[in-house]
Coordinates of C-alpha atoms and ligand atoms in Angstrom, one line a residue:
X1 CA 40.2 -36.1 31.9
X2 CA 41.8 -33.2 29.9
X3 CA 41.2 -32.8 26.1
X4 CA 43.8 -33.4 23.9
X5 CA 46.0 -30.9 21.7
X6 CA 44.3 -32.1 18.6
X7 CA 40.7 -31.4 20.9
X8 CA 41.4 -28.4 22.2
X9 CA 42.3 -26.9 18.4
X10 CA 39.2 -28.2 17.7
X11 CA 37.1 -26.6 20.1
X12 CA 38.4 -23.8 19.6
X13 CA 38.1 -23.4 15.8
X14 CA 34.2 -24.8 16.5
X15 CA 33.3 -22.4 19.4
X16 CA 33.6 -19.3 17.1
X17 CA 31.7 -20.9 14.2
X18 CA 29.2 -21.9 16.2
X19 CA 28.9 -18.7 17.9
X20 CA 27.9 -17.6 14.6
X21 CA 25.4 -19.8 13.9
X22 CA 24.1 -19.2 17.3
X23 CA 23.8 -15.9 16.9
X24 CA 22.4 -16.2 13.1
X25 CA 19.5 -18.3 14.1
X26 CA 18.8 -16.1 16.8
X27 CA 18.4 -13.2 15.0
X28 CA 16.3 -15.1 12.9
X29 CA 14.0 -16.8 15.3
X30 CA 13.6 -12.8 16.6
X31 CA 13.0 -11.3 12.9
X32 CA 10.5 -14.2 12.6
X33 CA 9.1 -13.5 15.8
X34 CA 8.7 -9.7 15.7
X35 CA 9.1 -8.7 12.2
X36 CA 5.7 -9.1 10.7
X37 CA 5.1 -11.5 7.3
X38 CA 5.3 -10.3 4.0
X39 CA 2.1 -10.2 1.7
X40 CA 1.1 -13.8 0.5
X41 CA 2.0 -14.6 -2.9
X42 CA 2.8 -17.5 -5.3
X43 CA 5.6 -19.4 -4.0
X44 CA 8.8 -18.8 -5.3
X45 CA 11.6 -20.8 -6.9
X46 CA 15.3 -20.5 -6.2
X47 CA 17.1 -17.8 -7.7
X48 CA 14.2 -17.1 -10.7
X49 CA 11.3 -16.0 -8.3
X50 CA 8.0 -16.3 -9.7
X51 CA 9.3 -15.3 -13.5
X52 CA 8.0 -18.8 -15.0
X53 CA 4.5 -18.5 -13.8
X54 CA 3.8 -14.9 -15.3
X55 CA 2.6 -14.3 -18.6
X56 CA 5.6 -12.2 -20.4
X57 CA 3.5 -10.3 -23.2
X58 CA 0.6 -9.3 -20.4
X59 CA 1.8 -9.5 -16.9
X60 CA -1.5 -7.8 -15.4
X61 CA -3.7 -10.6 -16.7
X62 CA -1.3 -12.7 -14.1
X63 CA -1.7 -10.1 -11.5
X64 CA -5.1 -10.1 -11.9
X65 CA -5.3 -13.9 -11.6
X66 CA -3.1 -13.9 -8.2
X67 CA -5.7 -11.2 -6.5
X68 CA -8.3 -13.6 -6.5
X69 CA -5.8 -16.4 -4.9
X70 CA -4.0 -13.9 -2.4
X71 CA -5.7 -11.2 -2.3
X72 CA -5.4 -6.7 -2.6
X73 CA -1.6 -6.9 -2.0
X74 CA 0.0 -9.4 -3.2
X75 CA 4.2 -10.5 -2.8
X76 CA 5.7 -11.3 -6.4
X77 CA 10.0 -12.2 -6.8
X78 CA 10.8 -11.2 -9.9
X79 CA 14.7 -12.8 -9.7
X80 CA 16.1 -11.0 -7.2
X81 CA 13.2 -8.3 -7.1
X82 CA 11.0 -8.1 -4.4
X83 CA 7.9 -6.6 -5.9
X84 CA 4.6 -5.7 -4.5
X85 CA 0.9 -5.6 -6.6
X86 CA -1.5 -3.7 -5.6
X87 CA -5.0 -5.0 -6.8
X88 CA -7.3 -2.3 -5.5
X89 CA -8.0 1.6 -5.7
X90 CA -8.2 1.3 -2.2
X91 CA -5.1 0.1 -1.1
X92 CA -3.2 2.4 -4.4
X93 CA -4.9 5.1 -2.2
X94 CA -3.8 4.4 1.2
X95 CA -0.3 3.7 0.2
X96 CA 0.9 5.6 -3.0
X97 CA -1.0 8.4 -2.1
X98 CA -1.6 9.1 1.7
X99 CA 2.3 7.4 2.1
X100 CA 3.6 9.2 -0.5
X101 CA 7.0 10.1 1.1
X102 CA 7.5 6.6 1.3
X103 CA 5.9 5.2 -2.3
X104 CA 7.2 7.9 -4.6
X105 CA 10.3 6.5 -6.1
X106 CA 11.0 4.0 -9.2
X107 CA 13.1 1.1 -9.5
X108 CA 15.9 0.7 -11.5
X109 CA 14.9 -1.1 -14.7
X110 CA 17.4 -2.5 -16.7
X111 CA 16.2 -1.6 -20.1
X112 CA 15.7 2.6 -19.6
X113 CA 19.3 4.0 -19.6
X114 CA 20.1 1.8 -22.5
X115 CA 17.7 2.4 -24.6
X116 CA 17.6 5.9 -24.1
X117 CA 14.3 6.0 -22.3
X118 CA 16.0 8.2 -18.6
X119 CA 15.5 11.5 -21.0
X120 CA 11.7 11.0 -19.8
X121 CA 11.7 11.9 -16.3
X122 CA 8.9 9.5 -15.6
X123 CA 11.8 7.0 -14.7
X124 CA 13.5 9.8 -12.7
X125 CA 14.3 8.6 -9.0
X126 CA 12.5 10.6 -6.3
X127 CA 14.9 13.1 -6.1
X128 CA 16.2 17.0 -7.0
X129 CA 15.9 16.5 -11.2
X130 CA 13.0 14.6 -10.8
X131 CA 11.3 17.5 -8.4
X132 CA 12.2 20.1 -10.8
X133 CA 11.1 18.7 -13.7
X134 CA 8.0 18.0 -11.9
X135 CA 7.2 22.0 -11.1
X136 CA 8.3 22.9 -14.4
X137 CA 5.5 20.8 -15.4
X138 CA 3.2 21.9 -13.3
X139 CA 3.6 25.2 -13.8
X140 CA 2.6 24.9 -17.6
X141 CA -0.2 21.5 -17.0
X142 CA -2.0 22.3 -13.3
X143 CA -5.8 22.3 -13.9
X144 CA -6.3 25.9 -13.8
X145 CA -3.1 26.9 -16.1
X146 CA -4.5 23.5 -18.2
X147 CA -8.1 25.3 -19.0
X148 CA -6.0 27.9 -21.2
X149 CA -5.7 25.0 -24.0
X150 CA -9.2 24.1 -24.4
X151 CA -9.4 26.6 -27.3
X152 CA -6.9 25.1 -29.1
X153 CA -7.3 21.5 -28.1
X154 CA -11.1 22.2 -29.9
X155 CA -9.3 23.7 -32.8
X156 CA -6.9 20.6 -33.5
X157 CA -10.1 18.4 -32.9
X158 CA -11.8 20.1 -35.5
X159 CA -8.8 19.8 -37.9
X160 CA -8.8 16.3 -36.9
X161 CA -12.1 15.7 -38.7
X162 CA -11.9 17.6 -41.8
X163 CA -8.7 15.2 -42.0
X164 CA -10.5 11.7 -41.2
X165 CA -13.4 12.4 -43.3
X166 CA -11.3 13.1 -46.2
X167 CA -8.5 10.3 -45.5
X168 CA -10.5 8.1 -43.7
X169 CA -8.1 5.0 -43.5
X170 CA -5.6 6.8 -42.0
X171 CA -7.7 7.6 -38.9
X172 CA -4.5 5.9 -36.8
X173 CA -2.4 9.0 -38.2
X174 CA -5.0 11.4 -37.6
X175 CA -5.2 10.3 -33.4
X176 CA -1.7 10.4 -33.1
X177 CA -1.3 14.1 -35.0
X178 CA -4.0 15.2 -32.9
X179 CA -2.5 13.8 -29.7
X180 CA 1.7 15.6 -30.6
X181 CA -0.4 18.7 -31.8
X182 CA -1.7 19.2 -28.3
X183 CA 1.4 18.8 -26.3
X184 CA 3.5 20.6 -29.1
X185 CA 1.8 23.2 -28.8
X186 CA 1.8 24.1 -25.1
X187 CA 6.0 23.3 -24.8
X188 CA 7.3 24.3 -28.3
X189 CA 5.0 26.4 -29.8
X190 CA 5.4 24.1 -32.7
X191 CA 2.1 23.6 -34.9
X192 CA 2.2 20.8 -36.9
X193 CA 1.2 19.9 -40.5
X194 CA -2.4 17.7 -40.4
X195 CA -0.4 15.2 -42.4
X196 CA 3.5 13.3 -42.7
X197 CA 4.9 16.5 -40.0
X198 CA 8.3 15.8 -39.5
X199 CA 8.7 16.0 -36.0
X200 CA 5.1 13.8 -35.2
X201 CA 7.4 11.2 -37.7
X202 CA 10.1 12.0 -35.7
X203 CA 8.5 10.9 -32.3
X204 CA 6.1 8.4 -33.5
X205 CA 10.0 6.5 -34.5
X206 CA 11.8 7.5 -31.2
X207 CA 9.4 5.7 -28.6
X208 CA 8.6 2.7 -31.2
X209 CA 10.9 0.4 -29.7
X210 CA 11.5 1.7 -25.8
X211 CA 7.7 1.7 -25.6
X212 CA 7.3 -2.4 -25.9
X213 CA 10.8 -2.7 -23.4
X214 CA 10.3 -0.2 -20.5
X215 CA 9.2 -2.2 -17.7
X216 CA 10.4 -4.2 -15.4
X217 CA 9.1 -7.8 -16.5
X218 CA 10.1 -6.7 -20.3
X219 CA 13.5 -5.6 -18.4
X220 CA 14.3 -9.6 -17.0
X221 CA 16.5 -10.6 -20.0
X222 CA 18.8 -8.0 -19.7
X223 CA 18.7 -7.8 -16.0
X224 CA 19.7 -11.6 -15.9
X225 CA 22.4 -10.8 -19.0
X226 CA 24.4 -7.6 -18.9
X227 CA 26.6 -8.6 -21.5
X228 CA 24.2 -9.0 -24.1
X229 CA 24.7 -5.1 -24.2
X230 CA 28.7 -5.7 -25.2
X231 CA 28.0 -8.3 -27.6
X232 CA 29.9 -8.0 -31.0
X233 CA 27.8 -7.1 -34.0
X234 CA 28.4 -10.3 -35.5
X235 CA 27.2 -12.4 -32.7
X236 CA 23.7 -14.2 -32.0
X237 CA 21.7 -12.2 -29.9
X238 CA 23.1 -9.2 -29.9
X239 CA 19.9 -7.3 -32.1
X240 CA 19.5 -6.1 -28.6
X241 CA 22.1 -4.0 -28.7
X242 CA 21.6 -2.7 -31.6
X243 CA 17.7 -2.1 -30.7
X244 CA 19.1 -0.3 -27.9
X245 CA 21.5 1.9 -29.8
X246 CA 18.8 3.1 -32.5
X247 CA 16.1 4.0 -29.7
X248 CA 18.6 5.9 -27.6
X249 CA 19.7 7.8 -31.1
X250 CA 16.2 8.3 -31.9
X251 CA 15.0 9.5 -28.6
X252 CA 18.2 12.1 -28.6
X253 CA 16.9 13.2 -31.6
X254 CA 13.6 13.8 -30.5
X255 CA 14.7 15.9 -28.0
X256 CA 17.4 17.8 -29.4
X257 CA 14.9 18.5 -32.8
X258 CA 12.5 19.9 -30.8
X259 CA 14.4 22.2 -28.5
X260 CA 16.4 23.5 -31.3
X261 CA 13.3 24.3 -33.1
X262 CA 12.1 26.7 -29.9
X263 CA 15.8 28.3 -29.7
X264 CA 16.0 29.2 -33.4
X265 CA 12.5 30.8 -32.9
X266 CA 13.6 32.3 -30.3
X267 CA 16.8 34.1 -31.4
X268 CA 15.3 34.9 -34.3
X269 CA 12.6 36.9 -33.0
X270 CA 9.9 35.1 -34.8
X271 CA 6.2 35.1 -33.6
X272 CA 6.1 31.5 -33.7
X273 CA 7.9 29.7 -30.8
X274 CA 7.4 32.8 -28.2
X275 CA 5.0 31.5 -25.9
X276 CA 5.1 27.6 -24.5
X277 CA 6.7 25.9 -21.5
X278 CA 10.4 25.7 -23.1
X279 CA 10.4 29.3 -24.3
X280 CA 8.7 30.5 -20.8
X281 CA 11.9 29.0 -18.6
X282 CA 14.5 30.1 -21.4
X283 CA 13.5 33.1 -20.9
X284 CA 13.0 33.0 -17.5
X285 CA 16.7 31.8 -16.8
X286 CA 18.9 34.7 -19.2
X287 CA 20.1 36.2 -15.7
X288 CA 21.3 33.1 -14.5
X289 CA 25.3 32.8 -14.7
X290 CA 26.6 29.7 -17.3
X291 CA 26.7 26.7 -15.1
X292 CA 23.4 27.2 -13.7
X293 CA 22.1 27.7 -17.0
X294 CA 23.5 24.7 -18.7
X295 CA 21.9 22.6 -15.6
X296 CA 18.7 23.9 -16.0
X297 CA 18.3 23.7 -19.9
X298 CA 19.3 19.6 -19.1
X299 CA 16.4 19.2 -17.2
X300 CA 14.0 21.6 -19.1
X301 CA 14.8 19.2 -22.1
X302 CA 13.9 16.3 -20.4
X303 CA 10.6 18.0 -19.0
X304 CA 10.0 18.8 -22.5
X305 CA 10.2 15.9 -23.8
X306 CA 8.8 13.7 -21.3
X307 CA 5.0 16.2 -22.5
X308 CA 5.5 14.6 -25.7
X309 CA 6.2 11.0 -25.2
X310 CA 3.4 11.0 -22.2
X311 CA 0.7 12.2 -24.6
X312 CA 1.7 10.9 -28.1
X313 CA 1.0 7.2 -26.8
X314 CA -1.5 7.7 -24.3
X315 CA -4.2 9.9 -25.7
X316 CA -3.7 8.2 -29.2
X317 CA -4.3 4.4 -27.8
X318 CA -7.6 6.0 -25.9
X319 CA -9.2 7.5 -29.4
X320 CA -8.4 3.9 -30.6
X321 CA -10.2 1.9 -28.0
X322 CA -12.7 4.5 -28.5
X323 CA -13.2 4.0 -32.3
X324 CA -13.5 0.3 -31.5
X325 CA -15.7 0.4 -29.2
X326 CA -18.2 2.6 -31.3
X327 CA -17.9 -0.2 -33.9
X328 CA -18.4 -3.3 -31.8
X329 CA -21.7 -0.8 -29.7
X330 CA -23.6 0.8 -32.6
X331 CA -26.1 1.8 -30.2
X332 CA -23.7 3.5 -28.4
X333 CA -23.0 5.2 -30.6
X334 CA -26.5 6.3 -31.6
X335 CA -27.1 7.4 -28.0
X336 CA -24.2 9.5 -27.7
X337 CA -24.9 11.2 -31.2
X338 CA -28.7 11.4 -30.0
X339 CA -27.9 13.3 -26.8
X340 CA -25.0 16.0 -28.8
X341 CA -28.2 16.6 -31.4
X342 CA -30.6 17.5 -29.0
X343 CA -28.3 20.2 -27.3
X344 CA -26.9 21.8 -30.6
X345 CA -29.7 20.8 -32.7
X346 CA -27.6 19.9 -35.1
X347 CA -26.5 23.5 -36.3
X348 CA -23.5 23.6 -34.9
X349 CA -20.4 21.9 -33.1
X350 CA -20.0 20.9 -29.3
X351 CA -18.2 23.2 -27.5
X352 CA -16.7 22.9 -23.8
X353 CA -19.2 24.5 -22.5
X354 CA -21.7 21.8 -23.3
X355 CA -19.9 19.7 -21.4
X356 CA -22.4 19.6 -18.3
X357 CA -25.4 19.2 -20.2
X358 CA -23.5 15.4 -21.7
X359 CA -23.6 13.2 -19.7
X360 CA -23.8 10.0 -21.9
X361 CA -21.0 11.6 -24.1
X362 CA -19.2 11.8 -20.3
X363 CA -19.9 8.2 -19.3
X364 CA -19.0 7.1 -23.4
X365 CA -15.6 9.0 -22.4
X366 CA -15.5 7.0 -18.4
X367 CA -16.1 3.6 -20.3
X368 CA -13.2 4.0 -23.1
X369 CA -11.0 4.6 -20.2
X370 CA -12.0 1.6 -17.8
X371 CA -12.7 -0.6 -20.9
X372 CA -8.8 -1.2 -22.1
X373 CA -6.9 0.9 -20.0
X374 CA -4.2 2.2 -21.8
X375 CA -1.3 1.6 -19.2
X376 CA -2.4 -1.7 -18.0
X377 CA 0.3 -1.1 -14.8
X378 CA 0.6 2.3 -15.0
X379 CA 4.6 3.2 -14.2
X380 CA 6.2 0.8 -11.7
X381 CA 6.7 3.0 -8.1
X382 CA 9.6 1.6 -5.9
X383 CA 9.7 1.7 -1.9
X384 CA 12.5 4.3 -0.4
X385 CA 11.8 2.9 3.1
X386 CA 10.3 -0.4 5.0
X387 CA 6.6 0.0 5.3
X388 CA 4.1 -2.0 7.6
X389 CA 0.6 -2.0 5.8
X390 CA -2.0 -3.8 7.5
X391 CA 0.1 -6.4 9.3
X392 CA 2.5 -6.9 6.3
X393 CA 5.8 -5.8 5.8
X394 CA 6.4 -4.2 2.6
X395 CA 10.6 -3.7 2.3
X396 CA 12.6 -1.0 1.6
X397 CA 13.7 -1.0 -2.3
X398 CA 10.7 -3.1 -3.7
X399 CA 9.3 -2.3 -6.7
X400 CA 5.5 -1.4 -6.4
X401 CA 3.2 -2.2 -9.1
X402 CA -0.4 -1.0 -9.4
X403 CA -2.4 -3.0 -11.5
X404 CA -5.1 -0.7 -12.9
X405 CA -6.2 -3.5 -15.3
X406 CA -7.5 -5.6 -12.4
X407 CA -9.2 -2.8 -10.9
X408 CA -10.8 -2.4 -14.5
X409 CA -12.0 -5.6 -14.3
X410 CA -13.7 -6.2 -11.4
X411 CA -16.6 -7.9 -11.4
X412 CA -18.1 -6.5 -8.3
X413 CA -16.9 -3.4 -8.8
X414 CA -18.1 -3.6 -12.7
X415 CA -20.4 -6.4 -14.0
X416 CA -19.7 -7.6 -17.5
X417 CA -16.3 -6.3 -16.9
X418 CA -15.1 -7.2 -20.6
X419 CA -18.5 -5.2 -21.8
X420 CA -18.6 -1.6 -23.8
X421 CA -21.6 -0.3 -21.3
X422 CA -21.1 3.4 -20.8
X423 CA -24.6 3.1 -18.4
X424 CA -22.5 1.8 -15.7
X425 CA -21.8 5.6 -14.7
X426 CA -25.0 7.0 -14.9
X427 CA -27.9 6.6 -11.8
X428 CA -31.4 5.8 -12.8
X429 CA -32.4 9.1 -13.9
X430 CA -29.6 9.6 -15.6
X431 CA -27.1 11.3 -13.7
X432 CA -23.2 10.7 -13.3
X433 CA -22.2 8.5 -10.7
X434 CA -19.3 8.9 -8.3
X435 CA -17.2 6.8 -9.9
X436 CA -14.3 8.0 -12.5
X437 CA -12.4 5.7 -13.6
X438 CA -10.2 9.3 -13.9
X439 CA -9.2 8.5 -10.5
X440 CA -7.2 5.6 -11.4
X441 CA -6.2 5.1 -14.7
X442 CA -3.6 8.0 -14.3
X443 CA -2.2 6.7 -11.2
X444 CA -2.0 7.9 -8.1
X445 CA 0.1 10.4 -5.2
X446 CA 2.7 12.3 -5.9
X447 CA 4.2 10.5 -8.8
X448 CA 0.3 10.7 -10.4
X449 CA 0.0 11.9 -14.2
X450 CA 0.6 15.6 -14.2
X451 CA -1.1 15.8 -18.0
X452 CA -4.2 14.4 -16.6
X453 CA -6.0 17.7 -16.3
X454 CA -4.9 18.3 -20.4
X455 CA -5.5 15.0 -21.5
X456 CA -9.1 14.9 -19.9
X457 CA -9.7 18.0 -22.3
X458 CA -7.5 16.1 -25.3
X459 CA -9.5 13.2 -25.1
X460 CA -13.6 15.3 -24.8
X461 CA -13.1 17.6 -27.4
X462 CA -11.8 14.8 -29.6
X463 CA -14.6 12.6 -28.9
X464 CA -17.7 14.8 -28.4
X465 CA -16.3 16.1 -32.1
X466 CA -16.0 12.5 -33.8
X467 CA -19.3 11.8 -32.2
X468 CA -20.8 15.2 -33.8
X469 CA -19.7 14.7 -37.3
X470 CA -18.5 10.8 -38.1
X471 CA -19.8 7.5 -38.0
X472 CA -17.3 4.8 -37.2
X473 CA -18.4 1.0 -38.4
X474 CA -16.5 -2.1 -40.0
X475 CA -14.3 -1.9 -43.0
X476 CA -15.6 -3.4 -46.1
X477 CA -13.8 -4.8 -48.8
X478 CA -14.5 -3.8 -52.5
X479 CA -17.4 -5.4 -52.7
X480 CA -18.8 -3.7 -49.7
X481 CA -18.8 -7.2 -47.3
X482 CA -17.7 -6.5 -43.8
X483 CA -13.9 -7.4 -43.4
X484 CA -14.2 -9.8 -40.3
X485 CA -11.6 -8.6 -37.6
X486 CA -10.2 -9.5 -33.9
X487 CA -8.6 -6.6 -32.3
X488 CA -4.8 -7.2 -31.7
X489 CA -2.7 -5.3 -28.8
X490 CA 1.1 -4.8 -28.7
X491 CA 1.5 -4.7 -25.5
X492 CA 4.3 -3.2 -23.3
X493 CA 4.4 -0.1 -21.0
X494 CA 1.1 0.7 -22.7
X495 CA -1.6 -1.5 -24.5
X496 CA -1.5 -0.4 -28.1
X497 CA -4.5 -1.4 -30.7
X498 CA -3.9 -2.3 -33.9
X499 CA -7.9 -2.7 -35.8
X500 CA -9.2 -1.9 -39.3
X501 CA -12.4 0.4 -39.0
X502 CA -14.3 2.6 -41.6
X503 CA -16.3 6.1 -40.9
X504 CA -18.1 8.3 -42.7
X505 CA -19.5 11.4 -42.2
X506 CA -22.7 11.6 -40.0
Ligands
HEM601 C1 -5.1 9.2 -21.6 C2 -3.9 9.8 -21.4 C3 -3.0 9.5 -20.3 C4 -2.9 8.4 -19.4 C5 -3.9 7.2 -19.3 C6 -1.8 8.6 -18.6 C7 -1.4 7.7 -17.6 C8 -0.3 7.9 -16.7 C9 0.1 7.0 -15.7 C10 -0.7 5.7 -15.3 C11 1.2 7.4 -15.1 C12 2.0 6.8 -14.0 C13 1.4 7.4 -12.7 C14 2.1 6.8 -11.4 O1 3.3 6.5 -11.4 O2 1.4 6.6 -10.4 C15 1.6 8.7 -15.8 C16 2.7 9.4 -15.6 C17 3.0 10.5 -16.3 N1 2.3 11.1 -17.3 FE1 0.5 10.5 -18.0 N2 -1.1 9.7 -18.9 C18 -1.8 10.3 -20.0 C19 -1.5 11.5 -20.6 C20 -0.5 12.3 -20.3 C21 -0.2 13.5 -20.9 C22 -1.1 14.2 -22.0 C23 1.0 14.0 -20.4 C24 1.7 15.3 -20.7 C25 1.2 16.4 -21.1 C26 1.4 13.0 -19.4 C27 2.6 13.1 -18.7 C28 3.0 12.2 -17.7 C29 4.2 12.4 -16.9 C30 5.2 13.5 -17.1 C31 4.2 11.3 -16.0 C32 5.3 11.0 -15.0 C33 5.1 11.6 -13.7 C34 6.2 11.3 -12.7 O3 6.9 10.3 -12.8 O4 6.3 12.1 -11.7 N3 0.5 12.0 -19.4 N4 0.6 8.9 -16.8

């Protein structure tokens, strides 16, 4: 018997559809079959991922708690985000390093255009602005063009003391000065006053609030709600627009100030202003026709300005988990000072050229970095192809994320993880191990810290001088009892300390 009319339409309206689904499931028997699986992870829910099960204010300390479930690489859905964690040095090294060319890009997060934050080029994609910024940098911070500093870099530590042992309180001020000082320095040949400069005020306001939004897990809300950019002034919820405006405003302003200041030096011939990065590649590009020009002073800016907001924050936070830690380890303290005395006898400051004969001071300097790493998860990297790494697909486009915190805090790696022991780094007689912390806490390949090289410097001179001259303990109140404290963190691209301390001269 023959279909029917009616039967034949129906057949063939199904046969396509079914075609399709044929063909669909196919295909995805076949992926399933020859693709390999993604990284284990926590299992995610529909549409929101795993956003639920991670801990907003410190997402590393979830990280860290899903390595020991799933392992070195571990799958995350962050919404719509496929993101990748890598748990070990290891793995950072095989992948953001010797696959550079594919682990070199960033994500898009939803909070950096907004609030002004793509001026730094540390967002940058992987592309041309991103690859000239990068030699402009390297030109001024590779290690050997980096050594030039270290006279001055002692000089600001120096200044730094005479100003904490006459305003101790302020020691947070006298970090942060140091740190600007440095890098404004070497790209604006700005000095700054030892106390309330403008232009430190000036960037100490502009990264205040992008600072605490930045990353991708801060970057959820507005990913999820767009509009909350358009809202009307009036309306509930829209502070985050406004939040946005001021930092992008601020962080113009930061940039802008400090050019200008360079320029006006420059065209007026002074001595100050003549030699640093910016005035280097202005006057490197006078023969190059208007458009070019124009092009080129847009991304010098951002170079710039991305020195100063990757020191200010950085090498500040460091000198503060180093004052803590010289209160809560008294005797480390004692050691460190101990070993400085018995090379300068006491007549004289540390210089660089001590360095090799310090090793305590060195591990004191190894321990404040692995302790409380300053940028728990360094600066998210993003995939620009599909990857296979040890049997599991890693996809094109997913954000990777290298938590340096867990690697901190490994116990097998580090016993007593959450302990001050500087002794961790040095063999029994006394001689450096071969592990530096150095190698991961400034991430890793070819989107690696290029100021590594003059924070290392920053951050020994700085300490090997506090060690030298001051004594950090507890604050006292006026009656001279010890103010009881627990050490508080804003947390957000970096892990900032907030702590009341006291020092003295030694
Ligand atoms: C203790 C001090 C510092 C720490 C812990 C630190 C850490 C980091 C980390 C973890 C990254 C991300 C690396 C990656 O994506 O794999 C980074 C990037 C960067 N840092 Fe630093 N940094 C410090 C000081 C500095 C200084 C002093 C400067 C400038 C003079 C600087 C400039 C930069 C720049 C420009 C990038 C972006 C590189 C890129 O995207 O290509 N940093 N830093």
């Amino acid at each position: 018997m023959f279909p029917s009319v009616d039967g034949r339409l129906t057949i063939f309206a199904v046969l396509p559809v079914s075609l399709v689904v044929i063909t669909a499931l196919r295909r995805f028997i076949e992926n399933k079959q020859n693709k390999p699986s993604l990284p284990p992870g926590p299992v995610p829910l529909p549409l929101l991922g795993n956003v639920l099960s991670l801990n907003a204010k410190e997402p590393w300390l979830t990280y860290t708690e899903w390595r020991a479930a799933y392992g070195d690489v571990v799958f995350v859905r962050l919404l719509g985000q496929e993101v990748v964690v890598i748990n070990s040095q290891r793995v950072a090294e095989a992948l953001l390093d010797k696959r550079s060319r594919i682990y070199s890009d960033r994500p898009t997060i939803a909070t950096v255009e907004p609030f002004g934050w793509s001026v730094a080029f540390v967002f940058a994609p992987y592309g041309d602005e991103w690859r000239l910024c990068r030699r402009l940098f390297h030109q001024t911070f590779r290690p050997d063009s980096a050594l030039k500093f270290r006279p001055m870099q002692m000089r600001r530590a120096r200044e730094m003391i005479v100003n904490l042992i006459d305003d101790s309180q302020h020691y947070h001020t006298h970090f942060a000065t140091f740190s600007s000082s440095v890098a404004m320095s070497v790209v604006y040949d700005y000095q700054p006053s030892a106390r309330d400069d403008p232009l430190i005020q000036i960037v100490e306001k502009a990264v205040e609030i992008g600072l605490k939004v930045v990353t991708p897990e801060r970057a959820i809300l507005l990913k999820l709600f767009p509009f909350l950019l358009r809202l009307p002034d009036w309306c509930w919820g829209s502070s985050i627009k406004r939040d946005a405006q001021i930092s992008t405003n601020r962080m113009t302003e930061m940039m802008e100030t400090s050019f200008r200041y360079t320029q006006q030096h420059m065209a007026e011939n002074s001595v100050l202003g003549k030699c640093s990065m910016v005035t280097e590649n202005l006057q490197r590009m006078e023969e190059q026709d208007q458009a070019s020009r124009s092009l080129f002073e847009g991304t010098l800016k951002k170079a710039a300005s991305t020195a100063i907001i990757g020191s200010y924050e950085t090498t500040t936070s460091v000198l503060m988990i180093f004052a803590l830690a010289m209160v809560l380890y008294p005797d480390v303290q004692r050691r460190a000072q101990a070993e400085i005395d018995s090379v300068t006898g006491r007549d004289r400051l540390p210089a660089f050229e001590d360095r090799a004969s310090l090793p305590y001071v060195e591990s004191v300097l190894r321990e404040t970095l692995r302790w409380h790493p300053v940028a728990p998860l360094g600066v998210p990297h993003a995939t620009s192809s599909d990857d296979i790494y040890n049997g599991f697909f890693i996809p094109k486009g997913a954000t990777v994320i290298y938590n340096i915190w867990g690697i901190s805090r490994d116990e097998k790696r580090y016993p007593e993880a959450s302990s001050f022991i500087p002794e961790r780094f040095l063999d029994v007689n006394g001689v450096l191990t071969d592990d530096d912390p150095a190698g991961y806490v400034f991430g890793l390949g070819r989107r690696g810290c290029p100021g590594r090289y003059a924070a290392d410097a920053s951050l020994w001179s700085a300490i090997v001088t506090m060690l030298a001259t001051v004594d950090f303990s507890s604050a006292r109140d006026d009656q001279g009892n010890v103010i009881d404290f627990t050490p508080q963190f804003l947390t957000g691209i970096t892990r900032y300390l907030v702590f009341l301390c006291h020092c003295i001269r030694y």
